[in-house]
Amino acid sequence: MAKTKDSLNISGDISIHSENILPVIKKYLYSENEIFVRELISNGFDAITKLKKIATQEAIENIPEDFKINVTIDEKKKTITFSDNGVGLDAEEVQKYINQVAFSGATDFIEKYKDKDEAENIIGHFGLGFYSSFIVSENVEIESLSYKEKSTSILWSCDGSTQFKLVEGKRKTVGTDIILHVSEESKDYLSEMKITELVQKYANFLPIEIQVNGKKVNHENPLWNKQPKDVKEEEYKEFYKTLFPYNAEPLFWIHLNVDYPFNLKGILYFPKILHELDANKGNVKLFCQQVFVTDDAKAVVPEFLTLLQGAIDCPDIPLNVSRSYLQNDPYVRKISSHIVKKVADKLNELYKKDKSNFESFWTDIHHFIKYGMMEQADFYEKVKDIVIFPSSLGYNTSIPEYLERNKEKLEKKVLYCTNKDEQASYVNLCKKQDLEVIFLQSLIDTHFIQFLESKNSDIKYTAIDSELSDHLVDNTKTDIVDKDNKTNKEKLEQLFKTNLNNDKLKVDVKSLKTDSVPAIILESEQTKRMKQMSALMKGSQMPIFDDYTVVINENNALVKKVLNLNQFETKQEKVKLLCEHIYDLALMGNKPLDGDKMQAFLNRSVTLLEDIAGE
């Protein structure tokens, strides 16, 4: 190292314990090369913050009126310059902070990263933020003037090797310019639009003006720094547009503001789900003191809340955090638990204070809430009483409300319907007897009600097409025995078994309180749930056998006529057609017929209509 006494002119080696540290940084961070924008702006902001603090403690001449950071792109010179008017550096400080990458275990560092794809851990791991500039540069210069009295400007340069040069600079005002001579492979960064996008991505909310080629490009003050009581609804919506300009208005939001036992600020939005794929577009941007860190914050936000969008600021999380750090850090787990609690609190608040609004967006969020209840016991306990289902009474109901209304008729039983269109006949049967039915909304509900049963074993959930409630059957009717000592029920059972010619089919005869339905299909609760679970699992090869019963309603006029026709030998063909038709009608009341069954039904319909027309 040599130094002349007349002027500043120093050449030498950067003091690091491994001469290939810069090639390692440059090579193994290539996929993360845009990170230099964040690091250099953060450095500039730190320098300005320090000068502001010093100015409160001592008199400083020529303190800037307006603090700012300016990024200048010169396509002709192939340079990007990051300028700030912060504390600046003198020659001694450059020697100390730039020329000495002073960290312990440098050799271990090289060995760890030179052969592994762990780029996200490198920059910042040992305070190397400034050196991120070499990722995109073939040469880097620092021109700076310290705020200290009688300081002279310095110019430091390095070509990415361990060799540097330090001479007098020409800067006249306090602050620092970091000049990147952009390499050929990184020339895409010589674009005002590109740099503006990156500044807005990483530093949009830094509390200082940031310019790109002299034009302000950032917002400075994020909404999360305000007290929730001071923020209007329109401000929340506008901030959402700032973060996600192409999205529809959010359903509602949660403003986080915690000082103890950890620091956390942010705003989380429940987005409007316009398509089922939108549920995978959740995006929570993680900031550290208003500097963007990542939008891959899955460890911070629980899996069941992946639809959430917004921003959270965690000052205790390092800028260069890795995914494994987020997954394993106890501080992050506390944040995640707090977010779950705040979501539960918000849902309860909306349910109690603004129920109509709560109900309006329930369709968008119920999948995630139910999934969260099944995943996290604490969340279940907080929201179990506000989960709602559409009811046959024409409004939404929670399970506690349903049980209270129906405690005399159904005791601790909940009647549910999986498809109100396909099972309309069953719903109508229940309605006529004033039995309330809840409608399941999606495949997850079939799994969810089993979960609810596991939590409350004394409450039974029963599909309306799995068994007949006592309230639907007329048990006052007495059986009449004919001369052959057979009741009508026995004769009808034998009649349908014979004509349907299905040994596996169970036939039962009941006197329903309604006479409008000739027959209905009942499928055991166990079989229904196995089928529903198989549908939920998609691709399951588990064999599931039909286990259902056709219930013949002996109070129905058509059934009575069929029984009467059976007395005549000449009417047996017609009796068979009618039995098959009644059976198919019952099947269609449960779910649509398909393929050959539908064609047979249509052909039979034509035959019966022709018979009627010919009478």
XYZ file of C-alpha atoms in Angstrom:
615
model
C 0.000 0.000 0.000
C 1.390 3.441 -0.924
C 0.348 6.931 0.120
C 1.722 10.317 -0.966
C 1.773 13.161 1.553
C 0.733 15.881 -0.900
C -2.622 14.421 -1.810
C -4.794 11.425 -1.116
C -3.682 8.539 -3.313
C -3.965 5.072 -1.822
C -3.872 1.737 -3.557
C -4.067 -1.621 -1.885
C -5.974 -4.801 -1.160
C -9.380 -4.993 0.439
C -8.739 -6.606 3.784
C -10.582 -9.872 3.676
C -9.418 -13.313 4.611
C -10.213 -14.844 1.249
C -9.354 -13.141 -2.011
C -12.237 -14.723 -3.910
C -15.069 -13.314 -1.779
C -16.259 -10.887 -4.495
C -16.437 -13.519 -7.250
C -18.454 -15.690 -4.889
C -20.885 -12.848 -4.214
C -21.162 -12.028 -7.900
C -21.594 -15.591 -9.123
C -23.867 -17.115 -6.527
C -26.224 -14.193 -6.211
C -26.883 -13.848 -9.929
C -30.487 -15.050 -9.605
C -30.993 -12.426 -6.898
C -29.050 -9.676 -8.628
C -31.744 -6.993 -8.318
C -31.092 -6.969 -4.578
C -28.383 -4.309 -5.089
C -31.122 -1.667 -5.419
C -32.494 -2.466 -1.985
C -29.070 -2.618 -0.346
C -27.740 0.645 -1.754
C -30.927 2.590 -1.039
C -30.938 1.178 2.495
C -27.353 2.342 2.945
C -28.279 5.818 1.708
C -31.255 5.973 4.043
C -29.070 4.907 6.983
C -26.579 7.666 6.145
C -29.348 10.288 6.095
C -30.838 8.982 9.343
C -27.428 9.245 11.026
C -26.938 12.831 9.869
C -30.396 13.801 11.142
C -29.578 12.322 14.529
C -26.163 14.000 14.723
C -27.753 17.339 13.793
C -29.924 17.157 16.926
C -26.832 16.792 19.105
C -24.286 19.135 17.555
C -24.095 22.108 15.216
C -23.477 21.166 11.598
C -22.794 23.626 8.826
C -24.599 23.378 5.514
C -27.126 20.792 6.647
C -29.445 19.985 3.722
C -32.926 21.484 3.744
C -34.424 18.428 2.083
C -33.039 14.967 2.567
C -33.419 12.665 -0.411
C -31.933 9.800 -2.378
C -31.569 10.111 -6.137
C -30.862 7.252 -8.522
C -29.520 8.379 -11.881
C -29.260 6.162 -14.943
C -26.879 7.152 -17.739
C -27.300 4.743 -20.635
C -24.447 6.241 -22.651
C -21.905 5.963 -19.847
C -23.494 2.679 -18.710
C -23.690 3.869 -15.122
C -26.228 3.837 -12.314
C -25.514 6.325 -9.530
C -27.054 6.174 -6.066
C -26.759 9.606 -4.430
C -27.677 10.592 -0.893
C -27.105 13.700 1.231
C -26.376 11.843 4.442
C -23.323 11.789 6.713
C -20.803 10.986 3.989
C -17.459 9.228 4.438
C -13.916 10.463 4.930
C -10.781 8.559 3.962
C -10.397 6.969 7.378
C -13.973 5.683 7.354
C -13.565 4.254 3.864
C -10.489 2.403 5.061
C -12.413 1.087 8.046
C -15.815 0.259 6.597
C -15.201 -0.383 2.902
C -11.674 -1.710 2.620
C -11.977 -4.109 5.533
C -14.692 -6.690 5.162
C -14.155 -7.498 8.792
C -16.006 -10.639 9.711
C -15.016 -13.779 11.498
C -14.922 -17.125 9.773
C -14.372 -15.842 6.232
C -12.912 -19.142 5.117
C -15.900 -21.033 6.486
C -18.149 -18.606 4.649
C -16.483 -19.344 1.318
C -16.567 -23.087 1.881
C -20.249 -22.956 2.771
C -21.438 -21.042 -0.254
C -19.076 -21.633 -3.146
C -20.623 -24.992 -4.089
C -24.187 -24.572 -2.847
C -27.292 -22.891 -4.146
C -27.948 -20.822 -1.042
C -27.761 -17.384 -2.611
C -30.514 -15.921 -0.475
C -28.297 -16.247 2.614
C -25.179 -14.523 1.297
C -25.759 -10.800 1.033
C -26.177 -9.348 4.475
C -25.024 -12.545 6.176
C -21.910 -10.727 7.307
C -22.959 -7.123 6.653
C -21.912 -7.204 3.011
C -24.744 -4.989 1.707
C -22.559 -2.549 -0.186
C -20.782 -5.351 -2.035
C -24.058 -6.349 -3.697
C -23.199 -3.567 -6.160
C -20.604 -5.869 -7.735
C -23.327 -8.301 -8.798
C -24.193 -6.050 -11.740
C -20.993 -3.995 -12.093
C -17.573 -4.421 -13.598
C -16.344 -1.423 -11.627
C -17.725 0.486 -8.625
C -16.832 3.978 -7.412
C -17.674 5.768 -4.190
C -17.415 9.546 -4.180
C -18.174 11.058 -0.803
C -17.791 14.133 1.389
C -18.124 13.730 5.141
C -20.171 16.136 7.273
C -17.135 16.509 9.564
C -15.427 19.874 9.639
C -12.491 20.327 7.208
C -13.227 17.032 5.473
C -12.151 16.576 1.885
C -13.931 14.625 -0.791
C -12.746 11.100 -1.523
C -13.068 8.821 -4.551
C -12.778 5.078 -4.028
C -12.824 2.582 -6.886
C -12.639 -1.175 -7.299
C -13.035 -3.479 -10.297
C -14.482 -6.405 -8.353
C -11.149 -7.916 -7.433
C -9.588 -7.317 -4.037
C -7.628 -4.363 -5.493
C -8.899 -0.852 -4.750
C -7.800 2.745 -5.290
C -8.570 5.721 -3.046
C -7.908 9.303 -4.233
C -9.306 12.771 -3.697
C -12.750 13.337 -5.138
C -14.624 16.343 -6.513
C -17.884 16.238 -4.561
C -18.745 19.662 -3.080
C -21.739 18.779 -0.880
C -22.041 16.446 2.075
C -23.193 12.977 1.113
C -22.252 10.007 -1.018
C -22.453 8.883 -4.638
C -22.120 5.184 -5.374
C -21.445 4.839 -9.090
C -21.982 1.444 -10.703
C -20.315 0.845 -14.070
C -22.768 -1.754 -15.243
C -21.441 -4.925 -16.846
C -22.576 -6.087 -20.271
C -24.597 -9.005 -18.897
C -26.497 -6.628 -16.578
C -27.245 -3.883 -19.101
C -31.001 -4.463 -18.697
C -30.721 -2.407 -15.514
C -29.782 0.674 -17.539
C -33.466 1.490 -17.812
C -35.340 4.193 -15.940
C -38.492 2.079 -15.979
C -36.686 -0.989 -14.607
C -34.991 0.918 -11.791
C -38.225 2.748 -10.939
C -40.015 -0.599 -10.603
C -37.297 -1.916 -8.297
C -37.247 1.225 -6.157
C -41.018 0.983 -5.776
C -40.749 -2.707 -4.982
C -38.077 -2.407 -2.304
C -38.309 1.148 -0.983
C -41.754 2.467 -1.848
C -42.513 3.208 1.788
C -39.176 4.466 3.109
C -39.852 7.730 4.976
C -37.706 9.782 2.660
C -38.065 11.059 -0.881
C -36.499 8.807 -3.494
C -36.011 10.068 -7.027
C -35.142 8.275 -10.236
C -33.561 10.655 -12.734
C -34.916 13.566 -10.683
C -38.541 12.351 -10.441
C -40.051 11.243 -7.150
C -41.171 7.608 -7.376
C -42.046 6.480 -3.840
C -44.953 7.050 -1.445
C -42.839 7.560 1.713
C -45.424 7.044 4.448
C -47.193 3.679 4.547
C -50.682 3.573 5.979
C -49.714 0.940 8.534
C -47.773 3.554 10.509
C -50.999 5.384 11.357
C -53.174 4.498 14.301
C -56.206 2.452 13.132
C -58.589 4.987 14.698
C -57.128 7.700 12.458
C -57.583 5.845 9.161
C -60.697 6.191 7.025
C -62.237 3.390 4.979
C -61.309 5.057 1.690
C -57.684 5.301 2.789
C -57.576 1.550 3.363
C -59.010 0.957 -0.109
C -56.581 3.383 -1.745
C -53.630 1.765 0.001
C -54.801 -1.625 -1.260
C -54.803 -0.204 -4.795
C -51.248 0.992 -4.239
C -50.161 -2.518 -3.313
C -52.348 -4.394 -5.802
C -53.466 -1.956 -8.523
C -55.264 -4.532 -10.684
C -57.360 -6.218 -8.000
C -61.026 -5.713 -7.157
C -61.879 -3.973 -3.883
C -61.085 -6.074 -0.818
C -63.823 -7.551 1.360
C -62.401 -6.269 4.642
C -59.061 -5.686 6.325
C -57.173 -6.032 9.590
C -54.855 -3.294 10.841
C -51.972 -4.691 12.914
C -50.263 -2.429 15.434
C -48.247 -4.182 18.146
C -45.446 -2.797 20.303
C -45.193 -5.557 22.898
C -44.051 -8.333 23.317
C -42.814 -7.843 19.742
C -42.967 -5.096 17.132
C -45.383 -5.594 14.280
C -47.298 -3.240 12.028
C -49.208 -3.895 8.863
C -52.524 -4.178 7.076
C -53.904 -7.502 5.870
C -56.748 -7.643 3.368
C -59.239 -10.389 2.572
C -59.527 -10.108 -1.235
C -62.620 -10.629 -3.321
C -62.453 -14.140 -4.805
C -63.661 -13.842 -8.396
C -62.463 -17.307 -9.400
C -61.418 -20.347 -7.375
C -57.853 -19.934 -8.671
C -57.738 -16.490 -7.042
C -57.422 -18.256 -3.707
C -53.831 -19.093 -4.666
C -52.941 -15.478 -5.386
C -52.482 -14.405 -1.801
C -49.549 -12.074 -1.370
C -48.339 -10.651 1.924
C -45.342 -8.383 1.455
C -42.857 -8.518 4.322
C -41.004 -5.305 5.213
C -38.255 -4.502 7.676
C -38.458 -0.877 8.821
C -40.351 -0.020 5.627
C -37.817 -1.718 3.341
C -39.239 -4.578 1.292
C -37.806 -7.991 2.191
C -39.919 -10.625 0.441
C -43.398 -11.486 -0.742
C -42.771 -15.158 0.010
C -43.826 -14.890 3.643
C -45.675 -18.202 3.935
C -44.029 -18.953 7.266
C -45.349 -15.691 8.706
C -48.908 -16.164 7.465
C -50.548 -19.516 8.358
C -51.315 -21.832 5.456
C -55.079 -21.527 5.804
C -54.789 -17.755 5.340
C -52.837 -17.934 2.100
C -55.532 -15.877 0.382
C -54.545 -12.837 2.474
C -52.967 -9.875 0.732
C -51.285 -6.836 2.199
C -48.117 -5.807 3.987
C -46.540 -6.358 7.384
C -43.528 -4.546 8.803
C -41.383 -6.506 11.261
C -38.362 -4.439 12.353
C -36.808 -7.387 14.185
C -36.551 -9.532 11.049
C -33.246 -9.047 9.165
C -33.332 -7.607 5.652
C -31.689 -10.647 4.157
C -33.849 -13.252 5.775
C -33.919 -16.773 4.372
C -36.954 -19.005 4.006
C -35.528 -21.458 6.554
C -35.039 -18.582 9.013
C -38.698 -17.624 8.721
C -39.792 -21.209 9.239
C -37.710 -21.780 12.354
C -37.566 -18.444 14.136
C -39.661 -18.303 17.351
C -40.301 -14.595 16.777
C -41.902 -15.411 13.438
C -44.088 -18.061 15.083
C -45.333 -15.449 17.551
C -46.216 -13.138 14.672
C -48.082 -15.965 12.941
C -50.074 -16.712 16.109
C -50.896 -13.042 16.525
C -52.189 -12.822 12.949
C -54.470 -15.817 13.591
C -55.803 -14.141 16.735
C -56.441 -10.833 14.963
C -58.266 -12.573 12.104
C -60.490 -14.374 14.621
C -61.136 -11.126 16.504
C -62.065 -9.329 13.283
C -64.467 -12.074 12.215
C -66.191 -12.013 15.598
C -66.421 -8.233 15.501
C -68.027 -8.274 12.056
C -70.422 -11.070 12.998
C -71.656 -9.196 16.052
C -71.635 -5.618 14.760
C -72.194 -5.927 11.004
C -73.772 -9.310 10.376
C -75.267 -8.481 6.982
C -71.833 -7.519 5.686
C -70.327 -10.613 7.297
C -72.871 -12.789 5.499
C -72.234 -11.054 2.177
C -68.602 -12.155 1.999
C -68.972 -15.488 3.800
C -69.132 -17.342 0.456
C -65.668 -15.985 -0.402
C -63.957 -16.928 2.825
C -65.776 -19.872 4.398
C -63.427 -22.487 2.876
C -60.419 -20.879 4.541
C -62.124 -20.351 7.883
C -63.259 -23.976 8.056
C -59.862 -25.241 6.986
C -58.241 -23.066 9.638
C -60.581 -24.428 12.306
C -59.579 -27.967 11.391
C -55.890 -27.035 11.402
C -55.601 -24.880 14.527
C -57.365 -25.619 17.795
C -57.016 -22.044 19.073
C -58.626 -20.647 15.942
C -61.472 -23.159 16.205
C -62.245 -22.086 19.758
C -62.347 -18.422 18.762
C -64.680 -18.732 15.752
C -66.712 -21.920 16.307
C -69.914 -20.012 17.108
C -69.866 -17.724 14.078
C -69.614 -20.302 11.288
C -72.816 -19.992 9.267
C -74.733 -22.147 6.796
C -77.652 -21.287 4.503
C -80.897 -22.562 6.013
C -84.139 -23.825 4.487
C -85.802 -21.042 6.477
C -84.374 -18.565 3.987
C -81.524 -17.071 5.982
C -78.107 -18.028 7.344
C -77.685 -19.724 10.670
C -74.907 -20.763 12.990
C -74.991 -24.255 14.487
C -75.718 -22.973 18.042
C -78.656 -20.959 16.661
C -79.949 -23.982 14.729
C -79.768 -26.250 17.771
C -81.578 -23.724 19.934
C -84.443 -23.324 17.441
C -84.874 -27.064 16.900
C -84.168 -28.431 20.367
C -87.716 -29.751 20.842
C -88.105 -31.472 17.464
C -84.587 -32.649 16.766
C -82.873 -32.439 20.141
C -79.146 -32.556 19.306
C -79.460 -33.402 15.637
C -78.621 -31.252 12.609
C -80.264 -32.083 9.273
C -78.126 -31.179 6.282
C -78.425 -31.242 2.505
C -75.451 -31.589 0.152
C -77.229 -30.343 -2.986
C -80.466 -28.425 -2.593
C -81.297 -28.644 -6.317
C -80.814 -32.384 -6.716
C -82.400 -33.091 -3.331
C -85.260 -30.596 -3.609
C -87.890 -33.282 -2.972
C -86.258 -34.190 0.347
C -86.040 -30.530 1.333
C -89.727 -30.066 0.534
C -90.622 -33.086 2.667
C -88.802 -31.500 5.602
C -90.293 -28.056 4.987
C -93.835 -29.444 5.032
C -93.182 -30.838 8.493
C -91.422 -27.668 9.697
C -88.032 -29.362 9.853
C -85.136 -26.980 9.268
C -82.326 -28.069 6.955
C -78.887 -26.507 6.526
C -77.273 -26.504 3.084
C -73.632 -27.492 2.732
C -71.769 -25.150 0.411
C -68.785 -27.113 -0.891
C -66.874 -30.382 -0.707
C -64.935 -29.216 2.344
C -68.198 -29.084 4.305
C -68.638 -32.849 4.259
C -65.255 -33.179 5.936
C -65.978 -30.211 8.167
C -69.158 -31.675 9.682
C -67.226 -34.816 10.596
C -64.703 -32.570 12.295
C -67.531 -30.825 14.178
C -68.847 -34.209 15.311
C -65.403 -35.095 16.638
C -65.427 -31.883 18.646
C -69.002 -32.348 19.896
C -69.790 -36.060 19.962
C -73.273 -35.498 21.418
C -74.392 -33.607 18.285
C -75.309 -35.748 15.280
C -75.224 -34.463 11.692
C -77.629 -36.351 9.448
C -78.122 -36.048 5.691
C -81.783 -35.607 4.794
C -81.524 -38.478 2.306
C -79.848 -40.910 4.709
C -82.730 -41.611 7.099
C -86.351 -40.680 7.659
C -87.036 -38.472 10.616
C -89.920 -39.584 12.800
C -91.521 -36.250 11.976
C -91.889 -37.321 8.329
C -93.601 -40.649 9.013
C -97.256 -41.133 9.959
C -96.969 -43.652 12.768
C -100.660 -43.433 13.644
C -101.780 -45.427 10.631
C -102.654 -49.050 11.383
C -101.794 -51.931 9.098
C -104.736 -53.721 7.468
C -104.377 -57.484 7.032
C -105.990 -59.121 3.979
C -107.453 -62.616 3.644
C -103.973 -64.036 2.988
C -102.796 -62.528 6.291
C -100.630 -59.932 4.528
C -100.527 -56.184 5.134
C -100.369 -53.583 2.359
C -96.791 -52.844 3.404
C -95.791 -56.457 2.948
C -97.538 -56.683 -0.417
C -95.925 -53.452 -1.687
C -92.503 -54.567 -0.555
C -92.875 -57.885 -2.376
C -94.350 -56.174 -5.443
C -91.431 -53.768 -5.921
C -88.764 -56.352 -5.134
C -90.219 -58.678 -7.753
C -90.603 -56.071 -10.486
C -87.359 -54.196 -9.937
C -85.458 -57.490 -10.046
C -82.500 -56.237 -7.989
C -81.334 -58.590 -5.259
C -79.041 -55.951 -3.719
C -81.767 -53.337 -3.488
C -83.408 -52.814 -0.124
C -87.107 -51.985 -0.240
C -88.990 -50.456 2.649
C -92.590 -49.250 2.847
C -93.604 -46.268 4.977
C -96.658 -44.093 5.438
C -95.246 -40.631 4.881
C -97.127 -37.612 6.153
C -97.143 -36.244 2.612
C -98.970 -38.009 -0.211
C -97.196 -36.113 -3.014
C -94.120 -38.353 -3.238
C -94.460 -41.996 -4.415
C -90.968 -43.052 -3.293
C -87.641 -41.734 -2.071
C -84.104 -43.078 -1.958
C -82.199 -43.305 1.318
C -78.449 -43.862 1.335
C -76.706 -44.724 4.583
C -74.822 -41.896 6.263
C -71.643 -43.953 6.283
C -71.778 -44.649 2.535
C -72.559 -41.008 1.745
C -69.589 -39.800 3.737
C -67.234 -42.303 2.151
C -68.322 -41.107 -1.296
C -67.956 -37.473 -0.281
C -64.498 -38.116 1.132
C -63.479 -39.918 -2.049
C -64.653 -36.939 -4.116
C -62.684 -34.597 -1.873
C -59.532 -36.691 -2.228
C -59.864 -36.905 -6.053
C -58.153 -39.895 -7.577
C -58.781 -42.162 -4.612
C -59.092 -45.790 -5.717
C -61.001 -46.821 -2.600
C -63.911 -49.102 -3.685
C -67.282 -47.816 -2.475
C -70.423 -49.894 -2.900
C -73.911 -48.482 -3.128
C -75.861 -49.017 0.037
C -79.267 -47.488 -0.367
C -82.914 -48.237 0.253
C -85.951 -47.303 -1.808
C -88.765 -46.215 0.512
C -92.232 -46.667 -1.001
C -94.858 -44.232 0.270
C -98.060 -46.198 0.741
C -99.998 -42.927 1.211
C -99.316 -41.891 -2.381
C -102.212 -42.256 -4.856
C -100.025 -43.702 -7.632
C -98.631 -46.356 -5.309
C -102.166 -47.302 -4.278
C -103.180 -47.662 -7.934
C -100.183 -49.874 -8.676
C -101.114 -52.106 -5.770
C -104.669 -52.281 -7.059
C -103.568 -53.049 -10.655
C -101.447 -55.915 -9.389
C -104.632 -57.852 -8.690
C -105.198 -58.294 -12.435
C -103.158 -60.771 -14.410
C -103.555 -58.756 -17.601
C -101.995 -55.644 -16.001
C -98.678 -57.176 -14.929
C -96.663 -55.590 -17.739
C -98.040 -52.172 -16.853
C -97.384 -52.798 -13.150
C -93.740 -53.580 -13.962
C -93.378 -50.371 -15.991
C -94.908 -48.309 -13.188
C -92.713 -49.884 -10.510
C -89.602 -49.172 -12.579
C -90.798 -45.633 -13.253
C -91.515 -44.912 -9.597
C -88.061 -46.224 -8.736
C -86.383 -44.030 -11.366
C -88.330 -40.999 -10.140
C -87.006 -41.697 -6.668
C -83.455 -41.961 -8.030
C -83.863 -38.681 -9.910
C -85.018 -37.026 -6.720
C -81.649 -37.959 -5.261
C -79.366 -37.262 -8.219
C -79.631 -37.159 -12.032
C -79.792 -40.418 -13.969
C -76.949 -41.043 -16.363
C -76.326 -43.003 -19.551
C -78.445 -46.106 -20.114
C -80.626 -45.431 -17.076
C -81.722 -42.086 -18.456
C -82.428 -43.574 -21.881
C -84.496 -46.382 -20.340
C -86.444 -43.810 -18.322
C -87.210 -41.768 -21.447
C -88.300 -44.826 -23.426
C -90.539 -45.947 -20.583
C -92.025 -42.464 -20.299
C -93.058 -42.601 -23.950
C -94.661 -46.030 -23.477
C -96.652 -44.900 -20.445
C -97.790 -41.714 -22.173
C -98.931 -43.701 -25.200
C -100.877 -45.975 -22.879
C -102.549 -42.993 -21.215
C -103.343 -41.419 -24.588
C -104.948 -44.612 -25.811
C -107.360 -44.907 -22.881
